[in-house]
JSON list of C-alpha atoms in Angstrom, two decimals:
[
{"chain": "A", "resi": 1, "resn": "MET", "atom": "CA", "xyz": [1.70, -29.36, 0.38]},
{"chain": "A", "resi": 2, "resn": "ARG", "atom": "CA", "xyz": [4.77, -27.25, -0.68]},
{"chain": "A", "resi": 3, "resn": "LEU", "atom": "CA", "xyz": [5.30, -27.91, -4.52]},
{"chain": "A", "resi": 4, "resn": "TYR", "atom": "CA", "xyz": [8.28, -25.58, -4.98]},
{"chain": "A", "resi": 5, "resn": "HIS", "atom": "CA", "xyz": [11.91, -27.01, -4.65]},
{"chain": "A", "resi": 6, "resn": "SER", "atom": "CA", "xyz": [13.38, -23.91, -3.08]},
{"chain": "A", "resi": 7, "resn": "GLU", "atom": "CA", "xyz": [12.91, -21.35, -0.67]},
{"chain": "A", "resi": 8, "resn": "LYS", "atom": "CA", "xyz": [13.90, -18.94, -3.63]},
{"chain": "A", "resi": 9, "resn": "THR", "atom": "CA", "xyz": [11.15, -20.27, -6.16]},
{"chain": "A", "resi": 10, "resn": "ARG", "atom": "CA", "xyz": [9.13, -19.65, -3.62]},
{"chain": "A", "resi": 11, "resn": "ARG", "atom": "CA", "xyz": [9.20, -16.28, -2.97]},
{"chain": "A", "resi": 12, "resn": "LEU", "atom": "CA", "xyz": [9.43, -15.52, -6.56]},
{"chain": "A", "resi": 13, "resn": "VAL", "atom": "CA", "xyz": [6.49, -17.09, -7.26]},
{"chain": "A", "resi": 14, "resn": "LEU", "atom": "CA", "xyz": [4.84, -14.87, -4.05]},
{"chain": "A", "resi": 15, "resn": "CYS", "atom": "CA", "xyz": [6.45, -11.88, -5.61]},
{"chain": "A", "resi": 16, "resn": "GLY", "atom": "CA", "xyz": [5.14, -11.97, -9.01]},
{"chain": "A", "resi": 17, "resn": "MET", "atom": "CA", "xyz": [1.76, -13.17, -7.81]},
{"chain": "A", "resi": 18, "resn": "LEU", "atom": "CA", "xyz": [1.67, -10.28, -5.27]},
{"chain": "A", "resi": 19, "resn": "THR", "atom": "CA", "xyz": [2.69, -7.86, -7.77]},
{"chain": "A", "resi": 20, "resn": "ALA", "atom": "CA", "xyz": [0.00, -8.81, -9.95]},
{"chain": "A", "resi": 21, "resn": "ALA", "atom": "CA", "xyz": [-3.03, -8.75, -7.41]},
{"chain": "A", "resi": 22, "resn": "ALA", "atom": "CA", "xyz": [-1.61, -5.07, -6.61]},
{"chain": "A", "resi": 23, "resn": "PHE", "atom": "CA", "xyz": [-1.82, -3.61, -10.14]},
{"chain": "A", "resi": 24, "resn": "VAL", "atom": "CA", "xyz": [-5.51, -5.51, -10.52]},
{"chain": "A", "resi": 25, "resn": "LEU", "atom": "CA", "xyz": [-6.66, -4.15, -7.08]},
{"chain": "A", "resi": 26, "resn": "SER", "atom": "CA", "xyz": [-5.24, -0.66, -8.15]},
{"chain": "A", "resi": 27, "resn": "TYR", "atom": "CA", "xyz": [-7.52, -1.17, -11.50]},
{"chain": "A", "resi": 28, "resn": "LEU", "atom": "CA", "xyz": [-10.51, -2.48, -9.97]},
{"chain": "A", "resi": 29, "resn": "GLU", "atom": "CA", "xyz": [-10.11, 0.83, -7.10]},
{"chain": "A", "resi": 30, "resn": "SER", "atom": "CA", "xyz": [-10.58, 3.04, -10.41]},
{"chain": "A", "resi": 31, "resn": "LEU", "atom": "CA", "xyz": [-13.55, 1.53, -12.17]},
{"chain": "A", "resi": 32, "resn": "ILE", "atom": "CA", "xyz": [-15.12, 1.53, -8.06]},
{"chain": "A", "resi": 33, "resn": "PRO", "atom": "CA", "xyz": [-17.44, 5.52, -8.47]},
{"chain": "A", "resi": 34, "resn": "PHE", "atom": "CA", "xyz": [-16.11, 6.27, -4.55]},
{"chain": "A", "resi": 35, "resn": "SER", "atom": "CA", "xyz": [-16.70, 9.83, -3.18]},
{"chain": "A", "resi": 36, "resn": "VAL", "atom": "CA", "xyz": [-16.36, 11.11, 0.39]},
{"chain": "A", "resi": 37, "resn": "GLY", "atom": "CA", "xyz": [-16.52, 14.92, -0.69]},
{"chain": "A", "resi": 38, "resn": "THR", "atom": "CA", "xyz": [-12.60, 15.25, -0.28]},
{"chain": "A", "resi": 39, "resn": "ALA", "atom": "CA", "xyz": [-10.71, 15.30, -3.25]},
{"chain": "A", "resi": 40, "resn": "GLY", "atom": "CA", "xyz": [-7.73, 11.94, -2.93]},
{"chain": "A", "resi": 41, "resn": "VAL", "atom": "CA", "xyz": [-9.54, 9.90, -0.16]},
{"chain": "A", "resi": 42, "resn": "LYS", "atom": "CA", "xyz": [-9.83, 6.46, -1.58]},
{"chain": "A", "resi": 43, "resn": "LEU", "atom": "CA", "xyz": [-9.96, 3.36, 0.41]},
{"chain": "A", "resi": 44, "resn": "GLY", "atom": "CA", "xyz": [-6.16, 1.94, -1.65]},
{"chain": "A", "resi": 45, "resn": "LEU", "atom": "CA", "xyz": [-6.95, -1.86, -1.82]},
{"chain": "A", "resi": 46, "resn": "ALA", "atom": "CA", "xyz": [-4.23, -2.30, -3.09]},
{"chain": "A", "resi": 47, "resn": "ASN", "atom": "CA", "xyz": [-2.19, -1.32, 0.26]},
{"chain": "A", "resi": 48, "resn": "ILE", "atom": "CA", "xyz": [-3.08, -4.91, 1.28]},
{"chain": "A", "resi": 49, "resn": "VAL", "atom": "CA", "xyz": [-1.18, -6.68, -0.86]},
{"chain": "A", "resi": 50, "resn": "SER", "atom": "CA", "xyz": [1.86, -4.20, 0.27]},
{"chain": "A", "resi": 51, "resn": "LEU", "atom": "CA", "xyz": [1.19, -4.98, 3.72]},
{"chain": "A", "resi": 52, "resn": "CYS", "atom": "CA", "xyz": [0.48, -9.07, 3.02]},
{"chain": "A", "resi": 53, "resn": "ALA", "atom": "CA", "xyz": [4.16, -8.86, 1.29]},
{"chain": "A", "resi": 54, "resn": "LEU", "atom": "CA", "xyz": [5.74, -6.86, 4.00]},
{"chain": "A", "resi": 55, "resn": "TYR", "atom": "CA", "xyz": [4.84, -9.21, 6.25]},
{"chain": "A", "resi": 56, "resn": "THR", "atom": "CA", "xyz": [5.10, -12.61, 4.10]},
{"chain": "A", "resi": 57, "resn": "LEU", "atom": "CA", "xyz": [8.58, -11.78, 2.24]},
{"chain": "A", "resi": 58, "resn": "GLY", "atom": "CA", "xyz": [10.32, -9.19, 3.96]},
{"chain": "A", "resi": 59, "resn": "ALA", "atom": "CA", "xyz": [10.94, -5.38, 3.80]},
{"chain": "A", "resi": 60, "resn": "GLY", "atom": "CA", "xyz": [13.14, -5.31, 0.83]},
{"chain": "A", "resi": 61, "resn": "THR", "atom": "CA", "xyz": [11.28, -7.25, -1.65]},
{"chain": "A", "resi": 62, "resn": "ALA", "atom": "CA", "xyz": [7.67, -5.37, -0.32]},
{"chain": "A", "resi": 63, "resn": "PHE", "atom": "CA", "xyz": [9.34, -2.23, -1.16]},
{"chain": "A", "resi": 64, "resn": "GLY", "atom": "CA", "xyz": [10.11, -3.53, -4.91]},
{"chain": "A", "resi": 65, "resn": "VAL", "atom": "CA", "xyz": [6.38, -4.92, -5.28]},
{"chain": "A", "resi": 66, "resn": "LEU", "atom": "CA", "xyz": [4.90, -1.49, -3.92]},
{"chain": "A", "resi": 67, "resn": "ILE", "atom": "CA", "xyz": [7.00, 0.66, -6.67]},
{"chain": "A", "resi": 68, "resn": "ALA", "atom": "CA", "xyz": [6.34, -2.00, -9.19]},
{"chain": "A", "resi": 69, "resn": "ARG", "atom": "CA", "xyz": [2.69, -1.72, -8.76]},
{"chain": "A", "resi": 70, "resn": "ILE", "atom": "CA", "xyz": [2.93, 2.31, -8.47]},
{"chain": "A", "resi": 71, "resn": "VAL", "atom": "CA", "xyz": [4.47, 2.75, -11.69]},
{"chain": "A", "resi": 72, "resn": "LEU", "atom": "CA", "xyz": [2.66, -0.41, -13.76]},
{"chain": "A", "resi": 73, "resn": "SER", "atom": "CA", "xyz": [-0.18, 1.64, -11.80]},
{"chain": "A", "resi": 74, "resn": "ALA", "atom": "CA", "xyz": [0.67, 4.79, -13.11]},
{"chain": "A", "resi": 75, "resn": "PHE", "atom": "CA", "xyz": [1.84, 4.35, -16.63]},
{"chain": "A", "resi": 76, "resn": "THR", "atom": "CA", "xyz": [-1.18, 2.03, -17.20]},
{"chain": "A", "resi": 77, "resn": "PHE", "atom": "CA", "xyz": [-4.09, 4.22, -16.21]},
{"chain": "A", "resi": 78, "resn": "GLY", "atom": "CA", "xyz": [-2.74, 6.69, -14.39]},
{"chain": "A", "resi": 79, "resn": "SER", "atom": "CA", "xyz": [-0.74, 10.24, -15.12]},
{"chain": "A", "resi": 80, "resn": "LEU", "atom": "CA", "xyz": [2.49, 11.92, -14.00]},
{"chain": "A", "resi": 81, "resn": "SER", "atom": "CA", "xyz": [0.87, 13.76, -10.83]},
{"chain": "A", "resi": 82, "resn": "ALA", "atom": "CA", "xyz": [-0.86, 10.57, -10.04]},
{"chain": "A", "resi": 83, "resn": "LEU", "atom": "CA", "xyz": [2.67, 8.26, -10.15]},
{"chain": "A", "resi": 84, "resn": "LEU", "atom": "CA", "xyz": [4.19, 11.89, -8.42]},
{"chain": "A", "resi": 85, "resn": "TYR", "atom": "CA", "xyz": [1.51, 11.80, -5.48]},
{"chain": "A", "resi": 86, "resn": "SER", "atom": "CA", "xyz": [1.22, 7.82, -5.19]},
{"chain": "A", "resi": 87, "resn": "LEU", "atom": "CA", "xyz": [5.07, 7.42, -4.89]},
{"chain": "A", "resi": 88, "resn": "VAL", "atom": "CA", "xyz": [5.61, 10.09, -2.29]},
{"chain": "A", "resi": 89, "resn": "GLY", "atom": "CA", "xyz": [2.91, 8.84, -0.36]},
{"chain": "A", "resi": 90, "resn": "GLY", "atom": "CA", "xyz": [3.33, 5.13, -0.55]},
{"chain": "A", "resi": 91, "resn": "ILE", "atom": "CA", "xyz": [6.97, 5.30, 0.16]},
{"chain": "A", "resi": 92, "resn": "LEU", "atom": "CA", "xyz": [6.51, 7.03, 3.51]},
{"chain": "A", "resi": 93, "resn": "SER", "atom": "CA", "xyz": [3.14, 5.11, 4.54]},
{"chain": "A", "resi": 94, "resn": "PHE", "atom": "CA", "xyz": [5.51, 1.77, 3.38]},
{"chain": "A", "resi": 95, "resn": "GLY", "atom": "CA", "xyz": [8.99, 3.32, 5.80]},
{"chain": "A", "resi": 96, "resn": "VAL", "atom": "CA", "xyz": [6.62, 4.27, 8.74]},
{"chain": "A", "resi": 97, "resn": "MET", "atom": "CA", "xyz": [4.65, 0.82, 8.45]},
{"chain": "A", "resi": 98, "resn": "TRP", "atom": "CA", "xyz": [8.14, -1.09, 8.21]},
{"chain": "A", "resi": 99, "resn": "LEU", "atom": "CA", "xyz": [9.21, 1.00, 11.48]},
{"chain": "A", "resi": 100, "resn": "CYS", "atom": "CA", "xyz": [5.77, -0.04, 13.16]},
{"chain": "A", "resi": 101, "resn": "LYS", "atom": "CA", "xyz": [5.68, -3.78, 12.13]},
{"chain": "A", "resi": 102, "resn": "LEU", "atom": "CA", "xyz": [10.08, -3.45, 13.41]},
{"chain": "A", "resi": 103, "resn": "SER", "atom": "CA", "xyz": [8.93, -2.39, 16.35]},
{"chain": "A", "resi": 104, "resn": "LYS", "atom": "CA", "xyz": [6.46, -5.68, 17.40]},
{"chain": "A", "resi": 105, "resn": "LYS", "atom": "CA", "xyz": [4.13, -3.12, 19.05]},
{"chain": "A", "resi": 106, "resn": "PHE", "atom": "CA", "xyz": [1.48, -3.21, 16.47]},
{"chain": "A", "resi": 107, "resn": "GLY", "atom": "CA", "xyz": [-0.24, -5.93, 14.80]},
{"chain": "A", "resi": 108, "resn": "VAL", "atom": "CA", "xyz": [-1.16, -6.09, 11.37]},
{"chain": "A", "resi": 109, "resn": "MET", "atom": "CA", "xyz": [-4.02, -3.78, 11.26]},
{"chain": "A", "resi": 110, "resn": "GLY", "atom": "CA", "xyz": [-1.91, -1.63, 13.62]},
{"chain": "A", "resi": 111, "resn": "VAL", "atom": "CA", "xyz": [0.64, -0.98, 10.94]},
{"chain": "A", "resi": 112, "resn": "GLY", "atom": "CA", "xyz": [-2.53, -0.67, 8.29]},
{"chain": "A", "resi": 113, "resn": "ILE", "atom": "CA", "xyz": [-4.01, 2.33, 10.30]},
{"chain": "A", "resi": 114, "resn": "ALA", "atom": "CA", "xyz": [-0.39, 4.05, 10.77]},
{"chain": "A", "resi": 115, "resn": "GLY", "atom": "CA", "xyz": [0.59, 3.20, 6.77]},
{"chain": "A", "resi": 116, "resn": "GLY", "atom": "CA", "xyz": [-3.08, 5.25, 5.99]},
{"chain": "A", "resi": 117, "resn": "VAL", "atom": "CA", "xyz": [-2.59, 8.02, 8.03]},
{"chain": "A", "resi": 118, "resn": "THR", "atom": "CA", "xyz": [0.86, 8.62, 6.56]},
{"chain": "A", "resi": 119, "resn": "HIS", "atom": "CA", "xyz": [-0.46, 7.76, 2.78]},
{"chain": "A", "resi": 120, "resn": "ASN", "atom": "CA", "xyz": [-2.67, 10.74, 3.51]},
{"chain": "A", "resi": 121, "resn": "ILE", "atom": "CA", "xyz": [0.04, 12.70, 4.97]},
{"chain": "A", "resi": 122, "resn": "GLY", "atom": "CA", "xyz": [2.55, 12.12, 2.30]},
{"chain": "A", "resi": 123, "resn": "GLN", "atom": "CA", "xyz": [0.23, 13.34, -0.67]},
{"chain": "A", "resi": 124, "resn": "LEU", "atom": "CA", "xyz": [-1.27, 16.12, 1.25]},
{"chain": "A", "resi": 125, "resn": "PHE", "atom": "CA", "xyz": [2.65, 17.41, 1.41]},
{"chain": "A", "resi": 126, "resn": "VAL", "atom": "CA", "xyz": [2.90, 16.74, -2.11]},
{"chain": "A", "resi": 127, "resn": "ALA", "atom": "CA", "xyz": [-0.67, 19.01, -3.18]},
{"chain": "A", "resi": 128, "resn": "SER", "atom": "CA", "xyz": [0.75, 21.60, -0.91]},
{"chain": "A", "resi": 129, "resn": "PHE", "atom": "CA", "xyz": [3.77, 21.78, -3.15]},
{"chain": "A", "resi": 130, "resn": "MET", "atom": "CA", "xyz": [2.39, 21.64, -6.39]},
{"chain": "A", "resi": 131, "resn": "LEU", "atom": "CA", "xyz": [-0.20, 23.94, -5.68]},
{"chain": "A", "resi": 132, "resn": "GLY", "atom": "CA", "xyz": [2.20, 26.25, -3.80]},
{"chain": "A", "resi": 133, "resn": "LYS", "atom": "CA", "xyz": [0.27, 27.10, -0.59]},
{"chain": "A", "resi": 134, "resn": "ALA", "atom": "CA", "xyz": [-0.57, 25.02, 2.33]},
{"chain": "A", "resi": 135, "resn": "LEU", "atom": "CA", "xyz": [-3.68, 22.96, 2.58]},
{"chain": "A", "resi": 136, "resn": "THR", "atom": "CA", "xyz": [-3.92, 22.15, 6.04]},
{"chain": "A", "resi": 137, "resn": "ALA", "atom": "CA", "xyz": [-7.76, 22.38, 5.95]},
{"chain": "A", "resi": 138, "resn": "TYR", "atom": "CA", "xyz": [-7.80, 19.04, 4.61]},
{"chain": "A", "resi": 139, "resn": "LEU", "atom": "CA", "xyz": [-5.70, 17.65, 7.17]},
{"chain": "A", "resi": 140, "resn": "PRO", "atom": "CA", "xyz": [-8.28, 16.35, 9.75]},
{"chain": "A", "resi": 141, "resn": "VAL", "atom": "CA", "xyz": [-10.64, 14.94, 7.04]},
{"chain": "A", "resi": 142, "resn": "LEU", "atom": "CA", "xyz": [-7.60, 12.81, 5.12]},
{"chain": "A", "resi": 143, "resn": "LEU", "atom": "CA", "xyz": [-6.13, 11.86, 9.14]},
{"chain": "A", "resi": 144, "resn": "PHE", "atom": "CA", "xyz": [-9.13, 9.96, 9.55]},
{"chain": "A", "resi": 145, "resn": "ALA", "atom": "CA", "xyz": [-9.76, 8.89, 6.60]},
{"chain": "A", "resi": 146, "resn": "GLY", "atom": "CA", "xyz": [-6.39, 7.21, 6.21]},
{"chain": "A", "resi": 147, "resn": "ALA", "atom": "CA", "xyz": [-7.64, 5.69, 9.95]},
{"chain": "A", "resi": 148, "resn": "VAL", "atom": "CA", "xyz": [-10.47, 4.22, 8.69]},
{"chain": "A", "resi": 149, "resn": "ALA", "atom": "CA", "xyz": [-9.29, 2.82, 5.41]},
{"chain": "A", "resi": 150, "resn": "GLY", "atom": "CA", "xyz": [-5.88, 1.60, 7.02]},
{"chain": "A", "resi": 151, "resn": "THR", "atom": "CA", "xyz": [-8.37, -0.43, 9.73]},
{"chain": "A", "resi": 152, "resn": "VAL", "atom": "CA", "xyz": [-10.30, -2.09, 7.10]},
{"chain": "A", "resi": 153, "resn": "ILE", "atom": "CA", "xyz": [-6.90, -2.27, 4.87]},
{"chain": "A", "resi": 154, "resn": "GLY", "atom": "CA", "xyz": [-5.23, -3.95, 7.92]},
{"chain": "A", "resi": 155, "resn": "ALA", "atom": "CA", "xyz": [-8.33, -6.13, 8.92]},
{"chain": "A", "resi": 156, "resn": "ALA", "atom": "CA", "xyz": [-8.25, -7.49, 5.31]},
{"chain": "A", "resi": 157, "resn": "ALA", "atom": "CA", "xyz": [-4.43, -7.76, 5.36]},
{"chain": "A", "resi": 158, "resn": "ALA", "atom": "CA", "xyz": [-4.26, -9.46, 8.67]},
{"chain": "A", "resi": 159, "resn": "ALA", "atom": "CA", "xyz": [-6.61, -12.63, 7.23]},
{"chain": "A", "resi": 160, "resn": "ALA", "atom": "CA", "xyz": [-4.43, -12.79, 3.66]},
{"chain": "A", "resi": 161, "resn": "VAL", "atom": "CA", "xyz": [-1.22, -13.24, 5.28]},
{"chain": "A", "resi": 162, "resn": "LYS", "atom": "CA", "xyz": [-2.46, -16.06, 7.80]},
{"chain": "A", "resi": 163, "resn": "CYS", "atom": "CA", "xyz": [-3.61, -17.89, 4.28]},
{"chain": "A", "resi": 164, "resn": "LEU", "atom": "CA", "xyz": [-0.02, -16.82, 2.73]},
{"chain": "A", "resi": 165, "resn": "LYS", "atom": "CA", "xyz": [2.06, -18.34, 4.93]},
{"chain": "A", "resi": 166, "resn": "ARG", "atom": "CA", "xyz": [0.61, -21.85, 4.36]},
{"chain": "A", "resi": 167, "resn": "ILE", "atom": "CA", "xyz": [1.87, -21.29, 1.15]}
]
């Protein structure tokens, strides 16, 4: 049973809930000591929310949720360099996820995998630019990590999208 008087109110409430959820997941992930021996590898729990927003609210609103989460997280418990890494990785991965979704050739999990891989490519690009040298030796590890994380994130988002569509 829907309690909202309009679709606009429903979208606004869902947007606020998803932004808050993404912020909380970013914070929780910062508390988890997760290391696989390679800098920059993490699960990316907040990307569950980005996928959910893309599938339930559309690309424009989902992009706004992504940017809000990145900026809030960086200023609250990050740094300027974390903001740069997250913005480049997030924008690149969002663009690829949006294109994959538009193609209708991928399910939520496939879109999540594409997002995880391209997020790591974006961050590797930033690291190479900031350090002034190519870091191509990290590429295979980051591609694998992005695919694994994208699979987990995509599976979680697929389950969450089913629930959110009923709200």
